[in-house]
Tab-separated table of C-alpha atoms in Angstrom:
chain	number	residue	atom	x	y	z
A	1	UNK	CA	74.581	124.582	78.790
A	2	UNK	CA	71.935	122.296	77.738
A	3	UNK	CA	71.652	118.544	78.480
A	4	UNK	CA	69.369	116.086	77.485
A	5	UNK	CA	69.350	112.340	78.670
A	6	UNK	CA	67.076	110.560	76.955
A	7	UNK	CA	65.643	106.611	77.284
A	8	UNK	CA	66.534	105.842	80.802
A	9	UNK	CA	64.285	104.327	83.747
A	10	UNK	CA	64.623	107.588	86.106
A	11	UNK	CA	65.088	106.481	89.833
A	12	UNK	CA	63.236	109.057	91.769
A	13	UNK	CA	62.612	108.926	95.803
A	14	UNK	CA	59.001	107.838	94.643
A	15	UNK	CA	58.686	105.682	91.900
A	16	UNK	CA	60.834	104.454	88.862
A	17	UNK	CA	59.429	106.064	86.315
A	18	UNK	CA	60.388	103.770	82.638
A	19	UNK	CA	61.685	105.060	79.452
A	20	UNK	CA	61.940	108.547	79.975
A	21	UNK	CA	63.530	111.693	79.504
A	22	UNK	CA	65.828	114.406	81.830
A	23	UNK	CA	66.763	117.585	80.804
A	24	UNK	CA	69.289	119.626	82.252
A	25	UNK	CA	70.051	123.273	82.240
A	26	UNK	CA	73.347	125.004	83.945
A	27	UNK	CA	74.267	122.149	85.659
A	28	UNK	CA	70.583	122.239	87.376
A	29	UNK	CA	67.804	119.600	87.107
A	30	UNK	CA	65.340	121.384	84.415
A	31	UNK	CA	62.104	118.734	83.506
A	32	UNK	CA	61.349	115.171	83.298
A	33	UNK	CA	59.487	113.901	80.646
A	34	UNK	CA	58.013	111.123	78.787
A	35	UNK	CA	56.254	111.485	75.528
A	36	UNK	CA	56.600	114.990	74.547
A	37	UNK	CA	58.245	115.663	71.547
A	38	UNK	CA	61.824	116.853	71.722
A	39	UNK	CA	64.307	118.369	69.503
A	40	UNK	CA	67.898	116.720	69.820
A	41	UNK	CA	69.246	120.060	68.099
A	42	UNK	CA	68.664	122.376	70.502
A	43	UNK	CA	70.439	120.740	73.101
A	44	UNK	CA	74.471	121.070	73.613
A	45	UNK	CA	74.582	117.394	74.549
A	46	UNK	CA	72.722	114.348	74.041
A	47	UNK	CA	73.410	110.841	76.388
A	48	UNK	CA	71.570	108.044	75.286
A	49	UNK	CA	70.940	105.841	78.365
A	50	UNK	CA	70.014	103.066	76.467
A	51	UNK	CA	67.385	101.702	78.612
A	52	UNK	CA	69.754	101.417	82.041
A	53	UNK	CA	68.674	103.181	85.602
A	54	UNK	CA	69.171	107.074	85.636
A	55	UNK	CA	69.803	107.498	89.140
A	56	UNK	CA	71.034	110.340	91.950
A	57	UNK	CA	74.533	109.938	92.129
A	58	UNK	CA	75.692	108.103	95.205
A	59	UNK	CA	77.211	110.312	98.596
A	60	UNK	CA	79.626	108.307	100.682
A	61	UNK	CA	79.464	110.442	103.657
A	62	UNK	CA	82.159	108.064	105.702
A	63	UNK	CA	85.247	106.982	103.527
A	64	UNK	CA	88.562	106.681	104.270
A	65	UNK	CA	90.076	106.354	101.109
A	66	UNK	CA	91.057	103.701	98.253
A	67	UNK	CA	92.928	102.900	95.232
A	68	UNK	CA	95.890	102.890	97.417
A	69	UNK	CA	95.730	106.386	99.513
A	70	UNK	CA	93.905	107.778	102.561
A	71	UNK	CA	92.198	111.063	103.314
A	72	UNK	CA	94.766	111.507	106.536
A	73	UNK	CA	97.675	111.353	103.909
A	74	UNK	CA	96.898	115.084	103.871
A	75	UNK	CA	97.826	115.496	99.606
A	76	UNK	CA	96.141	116.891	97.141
A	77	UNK	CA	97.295	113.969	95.256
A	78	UNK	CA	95.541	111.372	97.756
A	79	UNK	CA	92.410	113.010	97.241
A	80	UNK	CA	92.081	113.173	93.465
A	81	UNK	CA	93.174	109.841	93.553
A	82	UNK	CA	89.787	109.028	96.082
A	83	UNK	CA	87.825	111.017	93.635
A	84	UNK	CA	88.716	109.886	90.322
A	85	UNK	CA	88.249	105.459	91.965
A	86	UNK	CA	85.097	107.406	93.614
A	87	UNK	CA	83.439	108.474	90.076
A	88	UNK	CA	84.154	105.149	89.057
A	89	UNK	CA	81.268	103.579	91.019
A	90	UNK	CA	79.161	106.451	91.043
A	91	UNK	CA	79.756	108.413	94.078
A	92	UNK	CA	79.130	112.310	92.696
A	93	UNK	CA	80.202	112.946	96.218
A	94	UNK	CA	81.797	112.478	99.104
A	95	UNK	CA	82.607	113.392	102.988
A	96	UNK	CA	86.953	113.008	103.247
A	97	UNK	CA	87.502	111.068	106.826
A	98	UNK	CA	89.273	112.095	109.568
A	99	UNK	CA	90.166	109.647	111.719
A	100	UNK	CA	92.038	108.888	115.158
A	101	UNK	CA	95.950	109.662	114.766
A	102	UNK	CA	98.582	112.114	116.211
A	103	UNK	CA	96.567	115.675	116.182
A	104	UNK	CA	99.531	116.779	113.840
A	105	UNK	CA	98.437	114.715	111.381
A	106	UNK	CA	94.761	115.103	112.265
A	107	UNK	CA	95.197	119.385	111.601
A	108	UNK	CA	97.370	118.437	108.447
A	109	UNK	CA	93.981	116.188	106.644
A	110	UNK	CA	91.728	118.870	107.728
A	111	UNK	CA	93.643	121.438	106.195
A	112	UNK	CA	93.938	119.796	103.305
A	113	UNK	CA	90.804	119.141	102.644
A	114	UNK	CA	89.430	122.255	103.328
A	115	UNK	CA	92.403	123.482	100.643
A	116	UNK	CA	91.020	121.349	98.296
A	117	UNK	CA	87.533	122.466	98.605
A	118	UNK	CA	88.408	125.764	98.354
A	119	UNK	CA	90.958	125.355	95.037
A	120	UNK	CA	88.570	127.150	92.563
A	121	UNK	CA	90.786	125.293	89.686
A	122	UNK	CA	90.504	121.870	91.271
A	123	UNK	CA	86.393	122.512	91.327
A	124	UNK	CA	86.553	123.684	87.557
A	125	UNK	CA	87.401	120.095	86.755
A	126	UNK	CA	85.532	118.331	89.400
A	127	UNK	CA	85.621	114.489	90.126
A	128	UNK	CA	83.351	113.155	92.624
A	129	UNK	CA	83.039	116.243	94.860
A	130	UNK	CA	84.398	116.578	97.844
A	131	UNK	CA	81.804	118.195	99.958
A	132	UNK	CA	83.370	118.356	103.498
A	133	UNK	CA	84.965	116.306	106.941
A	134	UNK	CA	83.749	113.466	108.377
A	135	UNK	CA	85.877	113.792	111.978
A	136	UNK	CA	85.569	110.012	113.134
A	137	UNK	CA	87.615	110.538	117.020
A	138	UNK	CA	89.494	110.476	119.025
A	139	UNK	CA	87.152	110.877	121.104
A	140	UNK	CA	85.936	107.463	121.531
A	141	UNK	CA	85.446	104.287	124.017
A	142	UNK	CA	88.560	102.370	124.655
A	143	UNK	CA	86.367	99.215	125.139
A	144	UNK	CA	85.092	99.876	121.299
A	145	UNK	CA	87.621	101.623	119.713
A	146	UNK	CA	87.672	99.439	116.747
A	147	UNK	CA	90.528	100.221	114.342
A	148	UNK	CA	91.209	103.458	116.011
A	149	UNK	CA	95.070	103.768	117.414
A	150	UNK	CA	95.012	103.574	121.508
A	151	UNK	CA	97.671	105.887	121.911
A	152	UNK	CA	95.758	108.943	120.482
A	153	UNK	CA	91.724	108.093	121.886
A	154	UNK	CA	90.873	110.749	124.239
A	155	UNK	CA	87.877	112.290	126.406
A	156	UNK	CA	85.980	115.028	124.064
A	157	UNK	CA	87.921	118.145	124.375
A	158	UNK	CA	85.695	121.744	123.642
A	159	UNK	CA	89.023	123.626	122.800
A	160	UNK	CA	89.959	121.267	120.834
A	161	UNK	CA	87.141	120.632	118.880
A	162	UNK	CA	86.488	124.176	118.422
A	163	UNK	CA	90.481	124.543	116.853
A	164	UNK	CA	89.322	121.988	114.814
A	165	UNK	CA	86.094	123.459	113.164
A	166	UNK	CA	88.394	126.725	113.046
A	167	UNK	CA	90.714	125.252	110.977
A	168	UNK	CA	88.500	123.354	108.446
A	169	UNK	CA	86.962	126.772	107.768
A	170	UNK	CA	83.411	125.143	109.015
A	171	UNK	CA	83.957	122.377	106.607
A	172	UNK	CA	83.661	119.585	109.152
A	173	UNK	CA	80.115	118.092	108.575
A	174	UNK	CA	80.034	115.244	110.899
A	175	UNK	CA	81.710	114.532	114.263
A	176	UNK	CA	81.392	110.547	115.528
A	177	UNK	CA	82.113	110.431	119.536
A	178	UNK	CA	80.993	108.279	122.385
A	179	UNK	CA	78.683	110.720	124.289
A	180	UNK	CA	79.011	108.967	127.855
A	181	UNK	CA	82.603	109.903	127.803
A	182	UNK	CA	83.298	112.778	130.194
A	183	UNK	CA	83.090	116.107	128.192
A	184	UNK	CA	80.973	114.990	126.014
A	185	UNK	CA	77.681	117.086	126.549
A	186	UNK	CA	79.503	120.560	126.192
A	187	UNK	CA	80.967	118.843	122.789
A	188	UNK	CA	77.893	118.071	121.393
A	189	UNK	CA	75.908	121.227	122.377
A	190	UNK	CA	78.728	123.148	120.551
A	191	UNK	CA	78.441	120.754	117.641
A	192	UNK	CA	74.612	121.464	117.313
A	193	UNK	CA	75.062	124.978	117.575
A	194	UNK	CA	77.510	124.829	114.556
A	195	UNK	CA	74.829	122.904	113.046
A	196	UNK	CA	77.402	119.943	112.585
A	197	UNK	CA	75.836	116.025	112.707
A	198	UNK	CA	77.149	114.481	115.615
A	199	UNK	CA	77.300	110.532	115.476
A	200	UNK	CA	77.062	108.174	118.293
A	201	UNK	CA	80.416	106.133	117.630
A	202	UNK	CA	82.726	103.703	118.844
A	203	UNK	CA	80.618	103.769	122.261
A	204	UNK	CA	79.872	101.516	125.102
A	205	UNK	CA	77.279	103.975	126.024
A	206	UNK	CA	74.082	102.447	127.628
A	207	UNK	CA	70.586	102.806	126.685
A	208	UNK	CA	70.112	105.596	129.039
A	209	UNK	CA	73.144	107.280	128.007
A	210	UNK	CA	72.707	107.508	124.725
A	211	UNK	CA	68.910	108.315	124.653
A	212	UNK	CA	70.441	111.477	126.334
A	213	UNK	CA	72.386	112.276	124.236
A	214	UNK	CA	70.177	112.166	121.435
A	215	UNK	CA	68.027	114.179	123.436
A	216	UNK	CA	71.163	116.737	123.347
A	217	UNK	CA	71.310	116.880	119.588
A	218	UNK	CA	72.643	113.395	118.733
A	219	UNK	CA	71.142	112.452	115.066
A	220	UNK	CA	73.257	109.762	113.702
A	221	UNK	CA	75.059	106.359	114.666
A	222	UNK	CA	78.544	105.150	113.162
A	223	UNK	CA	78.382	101.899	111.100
A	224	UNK	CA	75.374	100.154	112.881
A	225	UNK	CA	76.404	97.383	115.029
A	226	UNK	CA	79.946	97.924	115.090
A	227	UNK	CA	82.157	100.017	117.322
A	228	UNK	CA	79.242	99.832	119.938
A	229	UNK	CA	77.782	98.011	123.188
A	230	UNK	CA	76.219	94.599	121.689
A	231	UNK	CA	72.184	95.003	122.360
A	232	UNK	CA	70.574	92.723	125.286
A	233	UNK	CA	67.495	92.464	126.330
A	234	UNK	CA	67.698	93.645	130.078
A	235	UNK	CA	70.547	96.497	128.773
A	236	UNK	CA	69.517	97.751	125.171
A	237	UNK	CA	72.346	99.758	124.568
A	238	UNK	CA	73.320	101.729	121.509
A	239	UNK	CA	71.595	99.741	119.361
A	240	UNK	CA	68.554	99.317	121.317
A	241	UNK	CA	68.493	103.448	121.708
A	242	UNK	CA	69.526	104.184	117.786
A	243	UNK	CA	67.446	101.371	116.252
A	244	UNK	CA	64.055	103.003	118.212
A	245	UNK	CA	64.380	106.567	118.100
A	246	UNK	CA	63.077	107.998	114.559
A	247	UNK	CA	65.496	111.453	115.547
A	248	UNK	CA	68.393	109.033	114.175
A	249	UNK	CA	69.670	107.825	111.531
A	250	UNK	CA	72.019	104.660	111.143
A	251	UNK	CA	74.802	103.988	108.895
A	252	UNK	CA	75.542	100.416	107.475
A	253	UNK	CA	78.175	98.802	106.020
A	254	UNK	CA	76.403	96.386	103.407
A	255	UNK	CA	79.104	94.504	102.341
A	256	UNK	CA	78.100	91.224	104.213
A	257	UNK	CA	81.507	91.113	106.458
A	258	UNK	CA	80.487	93.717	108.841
A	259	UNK	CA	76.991	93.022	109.159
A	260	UNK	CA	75.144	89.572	108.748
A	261	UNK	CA	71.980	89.895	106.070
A	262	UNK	CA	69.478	89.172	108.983
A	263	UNK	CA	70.936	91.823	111.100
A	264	UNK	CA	70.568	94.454	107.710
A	265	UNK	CA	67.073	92.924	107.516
A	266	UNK	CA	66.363	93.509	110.873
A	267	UNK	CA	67.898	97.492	110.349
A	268	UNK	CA	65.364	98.253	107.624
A	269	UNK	CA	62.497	96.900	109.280
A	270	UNK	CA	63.493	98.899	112.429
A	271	UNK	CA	64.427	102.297	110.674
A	272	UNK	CA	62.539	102.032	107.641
A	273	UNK	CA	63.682	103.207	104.312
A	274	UNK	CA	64.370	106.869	104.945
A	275	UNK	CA	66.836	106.486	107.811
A	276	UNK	CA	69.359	103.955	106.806
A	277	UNK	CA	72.824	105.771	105.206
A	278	UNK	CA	74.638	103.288	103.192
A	279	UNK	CA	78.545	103.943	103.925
A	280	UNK	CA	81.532	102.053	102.732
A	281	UNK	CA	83.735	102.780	105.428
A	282	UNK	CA	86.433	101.865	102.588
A	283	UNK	CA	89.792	101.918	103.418
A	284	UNK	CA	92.747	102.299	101.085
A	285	UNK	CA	92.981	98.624	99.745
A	286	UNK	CA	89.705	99.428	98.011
A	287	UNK	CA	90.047	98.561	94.287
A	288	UNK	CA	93.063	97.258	94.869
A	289	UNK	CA	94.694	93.318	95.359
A	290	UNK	CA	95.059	91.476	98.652
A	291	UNK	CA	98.259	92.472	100.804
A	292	UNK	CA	99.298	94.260	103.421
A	293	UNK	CA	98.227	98.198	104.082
A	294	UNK	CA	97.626	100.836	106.585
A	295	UNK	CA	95.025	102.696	108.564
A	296	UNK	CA	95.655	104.582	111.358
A	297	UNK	CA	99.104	104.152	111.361
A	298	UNK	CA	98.210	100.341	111.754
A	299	UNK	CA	98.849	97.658	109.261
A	300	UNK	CA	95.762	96.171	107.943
A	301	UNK	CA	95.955	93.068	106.374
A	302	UNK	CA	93.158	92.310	103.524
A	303	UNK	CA	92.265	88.542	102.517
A	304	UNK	CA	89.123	87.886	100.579
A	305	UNK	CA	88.065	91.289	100.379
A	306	UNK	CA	88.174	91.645	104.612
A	307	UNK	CA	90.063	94.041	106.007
A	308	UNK	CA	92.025	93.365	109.530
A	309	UNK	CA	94.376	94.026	112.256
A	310	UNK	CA	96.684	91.607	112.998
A	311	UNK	CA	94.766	91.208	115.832
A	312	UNK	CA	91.827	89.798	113.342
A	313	UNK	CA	89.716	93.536	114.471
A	314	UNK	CA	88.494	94.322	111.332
A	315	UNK	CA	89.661	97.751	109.881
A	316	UNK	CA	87.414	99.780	107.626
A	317	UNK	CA	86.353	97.942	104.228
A	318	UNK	CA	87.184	97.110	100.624
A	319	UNK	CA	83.325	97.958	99.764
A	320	UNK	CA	82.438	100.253	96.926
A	321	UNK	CA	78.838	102.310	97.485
A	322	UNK	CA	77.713	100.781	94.024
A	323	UNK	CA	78.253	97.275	95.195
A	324	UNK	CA	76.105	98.218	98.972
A	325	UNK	CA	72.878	99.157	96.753
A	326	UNK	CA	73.386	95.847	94.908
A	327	UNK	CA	73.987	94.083	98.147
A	328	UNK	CA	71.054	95.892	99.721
A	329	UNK	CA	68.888	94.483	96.557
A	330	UNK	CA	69.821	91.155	96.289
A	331	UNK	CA	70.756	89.823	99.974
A	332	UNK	CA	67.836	92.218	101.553
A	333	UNK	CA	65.298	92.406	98.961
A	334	UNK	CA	64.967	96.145	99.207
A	335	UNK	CA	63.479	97.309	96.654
A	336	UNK	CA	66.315	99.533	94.222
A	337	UNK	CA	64.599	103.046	94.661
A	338	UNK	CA	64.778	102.623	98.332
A	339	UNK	CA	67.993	100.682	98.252
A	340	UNK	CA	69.508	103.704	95.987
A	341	UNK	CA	68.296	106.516	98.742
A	342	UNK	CA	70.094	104.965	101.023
A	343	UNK	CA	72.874	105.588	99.058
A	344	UNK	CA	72.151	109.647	98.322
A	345	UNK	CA	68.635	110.984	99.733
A	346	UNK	CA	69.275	110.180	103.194
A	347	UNK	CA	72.981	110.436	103.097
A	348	UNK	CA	72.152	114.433	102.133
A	349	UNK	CA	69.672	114.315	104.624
A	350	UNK	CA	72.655	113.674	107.182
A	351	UNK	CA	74.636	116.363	106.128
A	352	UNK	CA	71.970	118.897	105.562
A	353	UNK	CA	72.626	119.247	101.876
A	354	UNK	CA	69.078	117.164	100.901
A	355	UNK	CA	67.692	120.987	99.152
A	356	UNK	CA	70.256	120.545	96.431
A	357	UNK	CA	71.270	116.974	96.380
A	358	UNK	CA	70.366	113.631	96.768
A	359	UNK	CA	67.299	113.367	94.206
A	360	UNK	CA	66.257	113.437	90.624
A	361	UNK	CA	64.223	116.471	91.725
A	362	UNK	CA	63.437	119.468	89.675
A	363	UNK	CA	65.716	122.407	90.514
A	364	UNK	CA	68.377	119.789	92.397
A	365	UNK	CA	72.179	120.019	91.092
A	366	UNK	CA	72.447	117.502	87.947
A	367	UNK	CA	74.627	115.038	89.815
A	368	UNK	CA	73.720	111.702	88.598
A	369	UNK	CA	74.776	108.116	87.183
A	370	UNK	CA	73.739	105.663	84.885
A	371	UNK	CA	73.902	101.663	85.664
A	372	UNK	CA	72.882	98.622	84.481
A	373	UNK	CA	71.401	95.516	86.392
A	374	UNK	CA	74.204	95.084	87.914
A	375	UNK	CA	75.221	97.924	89.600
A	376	UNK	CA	78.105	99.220	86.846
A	377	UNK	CA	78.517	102.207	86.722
A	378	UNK	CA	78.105	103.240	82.540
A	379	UNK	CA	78.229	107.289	82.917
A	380	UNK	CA	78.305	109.846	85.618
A	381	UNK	CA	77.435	113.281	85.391
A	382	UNK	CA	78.561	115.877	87.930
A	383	UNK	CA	76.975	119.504	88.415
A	384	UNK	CA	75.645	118.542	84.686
A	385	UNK	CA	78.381	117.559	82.809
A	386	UNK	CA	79.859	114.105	82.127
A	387	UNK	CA	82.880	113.065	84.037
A	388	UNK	CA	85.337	110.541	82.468
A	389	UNK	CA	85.242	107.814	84.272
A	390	UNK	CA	88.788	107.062	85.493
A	391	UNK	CA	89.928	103.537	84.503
A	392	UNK	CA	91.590	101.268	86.653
């Protein structure tokens, strides 16, 4: 099948390059062009971008859900649900997230997702795709666990870990831990082996700790600044370790609750513009009113688009990835071709997928939106064909 987009502002990881042209051949990225001529006959489809941004389409590689389900539900119903709000505001794909709970539950969600990914009919009509696990605990720090249940945070446990990677079929593309936690080393030496990220997470690890463990194989942090040892001057801690070391990459939460402007200023000008990963961390009120909901097993209450405990420990976000470029733009002043690769190129840098996705690159799968100024999402296009975009 052939696919031609024509009059869009093409967002590539170099330049934007204004009024141009995309064409698309089985579901692959074929040419970009500008003036040559073109005949709109020999093409299966046409999409008129009407002078709006063609970008890469956006990978949230650390979700837990929204529109009202969670990836730990363990349903193939939850997860076309995830998909369909995902699509919405432009995510192509996404990582499902595991996340701290009985390890029942935790083998039911991996199962299911790996299910899902294998469910050759499911791909034939493909949402946002679903492109593997993020496994955030239970191995974490007690003193940072966050929104993670007590009961079920453990030390980092090699059989365990090993059942789980089993089990998901090797489908398990990031593991977050806190890697001064007793176990942790034979963990994440397994982990790299498997070539599987492993992300510094929910720690109280110390500068020295953690610079060790990225020496081990450590390449990512979970949501920068939260869920980790606050920096100081005498004891850097995780941030001091992540925010210097060019071997890692940070996630962020843009959304202005979890992380001041300054402090997302002061993250760019540390990591620079090819190793920040915009996440939403969403949870399942995404999308949906204020009111009481769950995470963990935990209610979550959500009041002016903040998402907390009871406790007032705030639980995963109502963020959407389209709304963390635009945030990005306007309360950081990154530029929106750098603000956008945060939001694809290096989130398929994390996951090792950056050869197929990510980019408006020649030869890259055709997964790609189109927006306006304001970040809405007008058309998404998945392995080169357009995806209804599911309303609300």
């Amino acid at each position: 099948m052939k696919t031609l987009i024509k009059n869009a502002n093409i967002i590539t990881p170099y330049e934007i390059i204004m009024s141009s042209n995309l064409k698309i051949e089985n579901g692959k990225i074929l040419n970009i062009f500008d003036k040559e001529a073109f005949n709109e006959k020999s093409y299966d489809e046409v999409i008129d971008a009407e002078g709006k941004y063609l970008s890469p389409g956006f990978m949230d590689i650390h979700n837990h859900g929204n529109f009202g389900h969670d990836a730990m539900e363990g349903t193939k119903e939850a997860l076309n649900t995830i998909a369909n709000f995902h699509i919405k505001n432009g995510v192509t794909s996404f990582l499902a997230t595991v996340m701290t709970e009985h390890p029942i539950k935790i083998r039911k969600a991996i199962e299911n997702v790996r299910n899902y990914i294998e469910d050759r009919d499911n791909n034939a009509n493909i949402r946002s795709q679903v492109l593997g696990i993020y496994l955030e605990g239970p191995y974490f720090s007690m003193e940072k666990k966050g929104a993670q249940p007590p009961e079920f945070i453990k030390s980092p446990d090699l059989v365990e870990i090993k059942e789980y990677v089993s089990l998901s079929n090797n489908n398990i593309k990031v593991v977050a831990l806190a890697p001064e936690l007793e176990g942790a080393e034979e963990v994440i030496e397994y982990l790299r082996e498997k070539n599987i990220t492993i992300s510094a997470g929910h720690t109280n690890g110390t500068f020295e700790q953690i610079k060790k463990a990225i020496d081990l194989g450590v390449t990512q942090s979970t949501h920068l600044y939260n869920g980790m040892r606050a920096f100081s001057h005498r004891e850097p801690g995780v941030l001091g370790a992540v925010l210097t070391d060019e071997r890692v990459l940070c996630e962020m939460i843009a959304d202005g609750i979890h992380v001041h402007p300054a402090a997302m200023n002061l993250a760019v000008k540390a990591k620079g513009k090819d190793n920040i990963i915009l996440i939403s961390d969403s949870m399942m009120a995404t999308g949906l009113k204020d009111g009481k909901y769950s995470l963990g097993g935990q209610e979550v209450y959500v009041k002016n688009n903040a998402a907390r405990l009871r406790d007032g420990t705030l639980a995963g976000s109502t963020l959407t990835l389209n709304r963390a470029v635009y945030n990005m733009v306007h309360l950081v002043n990154v530029d929106l071709k750098d603000a956008v690769r945060m939001a694809s190129l290096n989130s398929a840098k994390a996951i090792r997928v950056d050869d197929k996705k990510g980019s408006i690159e020649v030869g890259k799968d055709a997964d790609l939106i189109i927006f306006d100024d304001d970040l809405k999402i007008e058309k998404a296009i998945v392995g080169g064909r357009l995806r209804k975009l599911i309303p609300e």
